[in-house]
Short mmCIF file of C-alpha atoms in Angstrom, two decimals:
data_model
loop_
_atom_site.label_atom_id
_atom_site.label_comp_id
_atom_site.label_asym_id
_atom_site.label_seq_id
_atom_site.Cartn_x
_atom_site.Cartn_y
_atom_site.Cartn_z
CA MET C 1 -45.42 64.04 50.47
CA SER C 2 -47.59 65.87 47.94
CA ARG C 3 -45.03 65.21 45.23
CA LEU C 4 -44.96 61.53 46.08
CA TRP C 5 -48.75 61.40 46.04
CA THR C 6 -48.90 63.26 42.71
CA GLY C 7 -46.34 60.86 41.20
CA ALA C 8 -48.25 57.85 42.46
CA VAL C 9 -51.51 59.15 40.98
CA PHE C 10 -49.81 59.88 37.65
CA TYR C 11 -48.25 56.41 37.53
CA SER C 12 -51.59 54.83 38.40
CA LEU C 13 -53.39 56.74 35.64
CA LEU C 14 -50.66 55.85 33.11
CA THR C 15 -50.84 52.16 34.01
CA THR C 16 -54.62 52.15 33.79
CA GLY C 17 -54.52 53.92 30.43
CA CYS C 18 -52.06 51.40 28.99
CA TRP C 19 -54.16 48.54 30.33
CA LEU C 20 -57.28 49.93 28.65
CA LEU C 21 -55.51 50.94 25.43
CA GLY C 22 -53.74 47.61 24.87
CA PRO C 23 -56.83 45.58 23.93
CA LEU C 24 -58.10 48.42 21.76
CA LEU C 25 -54.84 48.47 19.78
CA ALA C 26 -54.90 44.69 19.45
CA ASP C 27 -58.50 44.73 18.25
CA ALA C 28 -57.66 47.47 15.75
CA GLN C 29 -54.83 45.36 14.34
CA GLU C 30 -56.94 42.20 14.22
CA SER C 31 -59.86 43.97 12.52
CA SER C 32 -57.77 45.10 9.53
CA SER C 33 -59.08 44.16 6.10
CA ALA C 34 -56.12 41.87 5.41
CA ARG C 35 -53.16 40.38 7.27
CA ALA C 36 -50.23 38.23 6.21
CA TYR C 37 -47.58 36.01 7.77
CA ALA C 38 -44.44 34.79 5.97
CA TYR C 39 -42.56 31.82 7.40
CA VAL C 40 -39.00 31.50 6.11
CA GLU C 41 -37.88 27.92 6.61
CA PRO C 42 -34.91 25.96 5.28
CA TYR C 43 -35.68 25.31 1.62
CA GLN C 44 -39.24 26.75 1.73
CA LEU C 45 -41.12 30.04 2.06
CA ARG C 46 -44.70 29.74 3.31
CA PHE C 47 -46.79 32.88 2.84
CA GLU C 48 -50.22 33.01 4.48
CA GLY C 49 -52.62 35.83 3.62
CA LEU C 50 -55.92 36.49 5.39
CA VAL C 51 -58.56 38.69 3.77
CA ARG C 52 -61.91 39.47 5.39
CA MET C 53 -64.78 37.85 3.54
CA THR C 54 -66.61 41.17 3.10
CA GLU C 55 -63.59 42.67 1.33
CA MET C 56 -63.01 39.55 -0.78
CA LEU C 57 -66.62 39.56 -1.96
CA SER C 58 -66.30 43.23 -2.84
CA VAL C 59 -63.26 42.38 -4.97
CA MET C 60 -65.29 39.58 -6.59
CA GLY C 61 -68.05 42.05 -7.45
CA LYS C 62 -70.56 40.61 -4.95
CA PRO C 63 -70.48 43.07 -2.02
CA ASP C 64 -74.12 42.59 -0.96
CA LEU C 65 -74.01 38.89 -0.08
CA ILE C 66 -74.36 38.11 3.62
CA GLY C 67 -74.00 34.34 3.54
CA PHE C 68 -73.45 31.14 1.58
CA PRO C 69 -74.75 27.61 2.08
CA SER C 70 -72.17 24.98 2.95
CA THR C 71 -72.42 23.55 -0.58
CA SER C 72 -70.96 26.77 -1.99
CA GLN C 73 -67.65 26.57 -0.10
CA GLU C 74 -65.77 24.87 -2.93
CA MET C 75 -67.03 27.40 -5.48
CA LEU C 76 -66.02 30.24 -3.18
CA ARG C 77 -62.50 28.85 -2.69
CA ASP C 78 -62.00 28.34 -6.43
CA LYS C 79 -63.10 31.90 -7.16
CA ALA C 80 -60.77 33.29 -4.47
CA ARG C 81 -57.85 31.27 -5.88
CA SER C 82 -58.50 32.71 -9.33
CA VAL C 83 -58.82 36.30 -8.08
CA ALA C 84 -55.60 36.08 -6.02
CA ALA C 85 -53.54 34.27 -8.67
CA GLU C 86 -51.26 37.29 -9.31
CA TRP C 87 -51.34 38.96 -5.91
CA LEU C 88 -47.98 37.72 -4.63
CA GLN C 89 -44.71 38.33 -6.46
CA LEU C 90 -41.36 37.11 -5.14
CA LYS C 91 -37.68 37.47 -5.91
CA PHE C 92 -34.96 35.35 -4.34
CA ASP C 93 -31.59 37.12 -4.46
CA GLY C 94 -32.93 39.22 -7.34
CA VAL C 95 -34.27 36.25 -9.35
CA ALA C 96 -38.04 36.26 -9.92
CA SER C 97 -40.00 33.19 -8.84
CA SER C 98 -43.53 32.29 -9.92
CA ALA C 99 -46.02 32.13 -7.07
CA LYS C 100 -49.59 30.81 -7.21
CA PRO C 101 -51.82 29.99 -4.23
CA THR C 102 -51.32 26.35 -3.30
CA SER C 103 -54.36 26.18 -1.03
CA VAL C 104 -57.39 28.28 -0.08
CA SER C 105 -59.49 27.90 3.05
CA ILE C 106 -62.38 29.61 4.81
CA VAL C 107 -61.85 30.43 8.48
CA LYS C 108 -63.92 32.03 11.21
CA GLY C 109 -62.68 34.88 13.37
CA VAL C 110 -60.03 37.56 12.90
CA PRO C 111 -56.22 37.43 12.49
CA GLY C 112 -54.72 36.02 15.64
CA ARG C 113 -57.99 34.34 16.61
CA THR C 114 -59.12 32.05 13.79
CA GLU C 115 -60.57 28.57 13.56
CA PRO C 116 -61.34 26.45 10.48
CA LEU C 117 -64.83 26.36 9.08
CA GLY C 118 -66.38 22.90 9.09
CA ALA C 119 -67.24 21.23 5.79
CA GLY C 120 -70.96 21.35 6.58
CA ASP C 121 -71.05 24.86 8.04
CA ALA C 122 -72.77 27.72 6.29
CA VAL C 123 -70.59 30.73 5.48
CA VAL C 124 -71.60 33.82 7.45
CA VAL C 125 -69.81 36.62 5.60
CA ALA C 126 -69.42 38.97 8.58
CA ASP C 127 -67.71 36.27 10.67
CA CYS C 128 -65.34 34.73 8.12
CA MET C 129 -62.08 35.32 6.32
CA ILE C 130 -60.45 33.80 3.25
CA GLY C 131 -57.09 32.18 3.96
CA LEU C 132 -54.65 32.03 1.03
CA VAL C 133 -51.46 29.99 1.27
CA TRP C 134 -48.43 30.06 -1.01
CA GLU C 135 -45.66 27.47 -0.60
CA ILE C 136 -42.56 28.21 -2.66
CA PRO C 137 -39.26 26.27 -2.72
CA LEU C 138 -36.47 28.42 -1.31
CA PRO C 139 -33.00 28.37 -2.90
CA ASN C 140 -30.14 27.22 -0.71
CA ALA C 141 -28.42 29.96 1.29
CA CYS C 142 -30.86 32.65 0.09
CA GLU C 143 -29.74 36.04 1.44
CA ALA C 144 -32.50 38.39 0.22
CA ILE C 145 -36.22 37.82 -0.34
CA GLU C 146 -38.27 40.54 -2.04
CA ILE C 147 -41.99 40.34 -1.30
CA LYS C 148 -44.36 42.38 -3.46
CA TRP C 149 -48.14 42.43 -2.98
CA ARG C 150 -50.47 43.23 -5.87
CA GLY C 151 -53.73 42.58 -4.01
CA PHE C 152 -54.56 46.22 -3.27
CA VAL C 153 -57.99 46.22 -4.87
CA GLY C 154 -61.31 47.41 -3.54
CA PRO C 155 -61.29 48.06 0.22
CA VAL C 156 -57.89 46.37 0.79
CA GLN C 157 -55.46 49.28 0.83
CA SER C 158 -52.79 48.01 3.25
CA LEU C 159 -51.32 44.68 4.27
CA PRO C 160 -49.52 44.31 7.62
CA VAL C 161 -46.97 41.49 7.31
CA THR C 162 -45.03 39.56 9.93
CA ILE C 163 -42.08 37.62 8.54
CA ILE C 164 -40.77 34.86 10.81
CA ALA C 165 -37.39 33.15 10.49
CA GLY C 166 -36.43 30.77 13.26
CA ILE C 167 -37.02 32.56 16.56
CA GLN C 168 -36.84 36.04 15.03
CA SER C 169 -39.58 38.09 13.42
CA ASP C 170 -39.88 41.38 11.53
CA ASP C 171 -43.00 43.48 10.97
CA PHE C 172 -43.73 45.78 8.07
CA THR C 173 -46.75 47.11 6.19
CA LEU C 174 -47.22 47.02 2.43
CA THR C 175 -49.38 49.67 0.79
CA GLN C 176 -50.50 50.60 -2.70
CA THR C 177 -47.77 53.26 -2.91
CA ASN C 178 -45.14 51.03 -1.29
CA PRO C 179 -46.10 47.45 -2.24
CA GLY C 180 -42.66 45.83 -1.84
CA HIS C 181 -40.27 44.93 0.96
CA VAL C 182 -36.85 43.22 0.94
CA TRP C 183 -36.10 40.87 3.81
CA ARG C 184 -32.42 40.12 4.36
CA ASN C 185 -31.23 36.93 5.99
CA GLU C 186 -28.15 38.32 7.77
CA GLY C 187 -27.68 35.09 9.67
CA LYS C 188 -31.29 34.87 10.89
CA LEU C 189 -31.79 31.51 9.20
CA ARG C 190 -29.22 28.76 8.77
CA LEU C 191 -29.70 25.69 6.65
CA ARG C 192 -30.10 22.46 8.60
CA GLN C 193 -27.07 20.22 8.76
CA PRO C 194 -27.58 16.61 7.63
CA LEU C 195 -28.10 14.08 10.42
CA ALA C 196 -25.28 11.91 9.09
CA GLU C 197 -22.53 12.49 6.61
CA VAL C 198 -23.40 11.03 3.24
CA PRO C 199 -20.46 8.86 2.08
CA ALA C 200 -18.93 9.73 -1.25
CA LEU C 201 -19.69 7.39 -4.11
CA PRO C 202 -16.77 5.14 -5.06
CA PRO C 203 -15.07 6.08 -8.33
CA PRO C 204 -16.16 4.04 -11.35
CA LEU C 205 -14.03 1.00 -12.12
CA LYS C 206 -11.51 1.52 -14.85
CA PHE C 207 -10.32 -1.26 -17.15
CA THR C 208 -7.05 -0.93 -19.03
CA LEU C 209 -7.10 -2.68 -22.37
CA PRO C 210 -3.83 -3.97 -23.89
CA LEU C 211 -4.27 -2.16 -27.17
CA GLY C 212 -1.07 -3.54 -28.71
CA SER C 213 -2.01 -7.18 -27.98
CA ILE C 214 -5.53 -6.64 -29.40
CA LEU C 215 -4.11 -5.23 -32.63
CA TRP C 216 -1.69 -8.20 -32.95
CA MET C 217 -4.58 -10.65 -32.41
CA ILE C 218 -6.72 -8.95 -35.06
CA ALA C 219 -3.82 -8.92 -37.53
CA GLY C 220 -3.02 -12.59 -36.80
CA TYR C 221 -6.68 -13.55 -37.36
CA PHE C 222 -6.75 -12.03 -40.84
CA VAL C 223 -3.36 -13.62 -41.75
CA PHE C 224 -4.63 -17.01 -40.59
CA ARG C 225 -7.83 -16.70 -42.68
CA LYS C 226 -5.79 -15.70 -45.74
CA LYS C 227 -3.54 -18.72 -45.44
CA ARG C 228 -6.54 -21.08 -45.07
CA ARG C 229 -8.07 -19.77 -48.26
CA GLN C 230 -4.83 -20.37 -50.11
#
């Protein structure tokens, strides 16, 4: 009986500890300086990076700002786009592809719990993040994607990444000493089949010209003209 009681107490303590530790681990992950998600889709890679506003301002050389008026949102997005222009480098099956941010947004919250900032809302630095999005065309039947992050500046020293392909996902962390990771398809993503078979174009019409008859006609024309002149 004492052994059963001891086991029950131990199990109860373990369960309670996991229940208390779970939210703490989640909050620790969500409070990281930066976070990224890569969505591998047929014919497109969408890479979304989130950087806390405090860290982004430190990178911009303005670490002491605590807020912006709503009218400064566009200026802030343009500056972030310029700063992050070279942060993401990609290779598809070993072939380098240029990548520039296609859109920049300001969001409230932390990774996993974000909401867009309204156009007329003031920017409270402590509550906001910069969202950077890259959309890159993906070659057909791409088997290997190399992701390299060059945004380890200032306080941003690591980047947890979740790469999602179909219903599968992989997690890895990029750091200043290990800034690259190669994701391999291995059947995780298949290209979509066309809804209907595209019919083949008919072959071009071919005309056969009676070359011998044409030459006889040309020769007869010149003979006829010669006789008329005589």
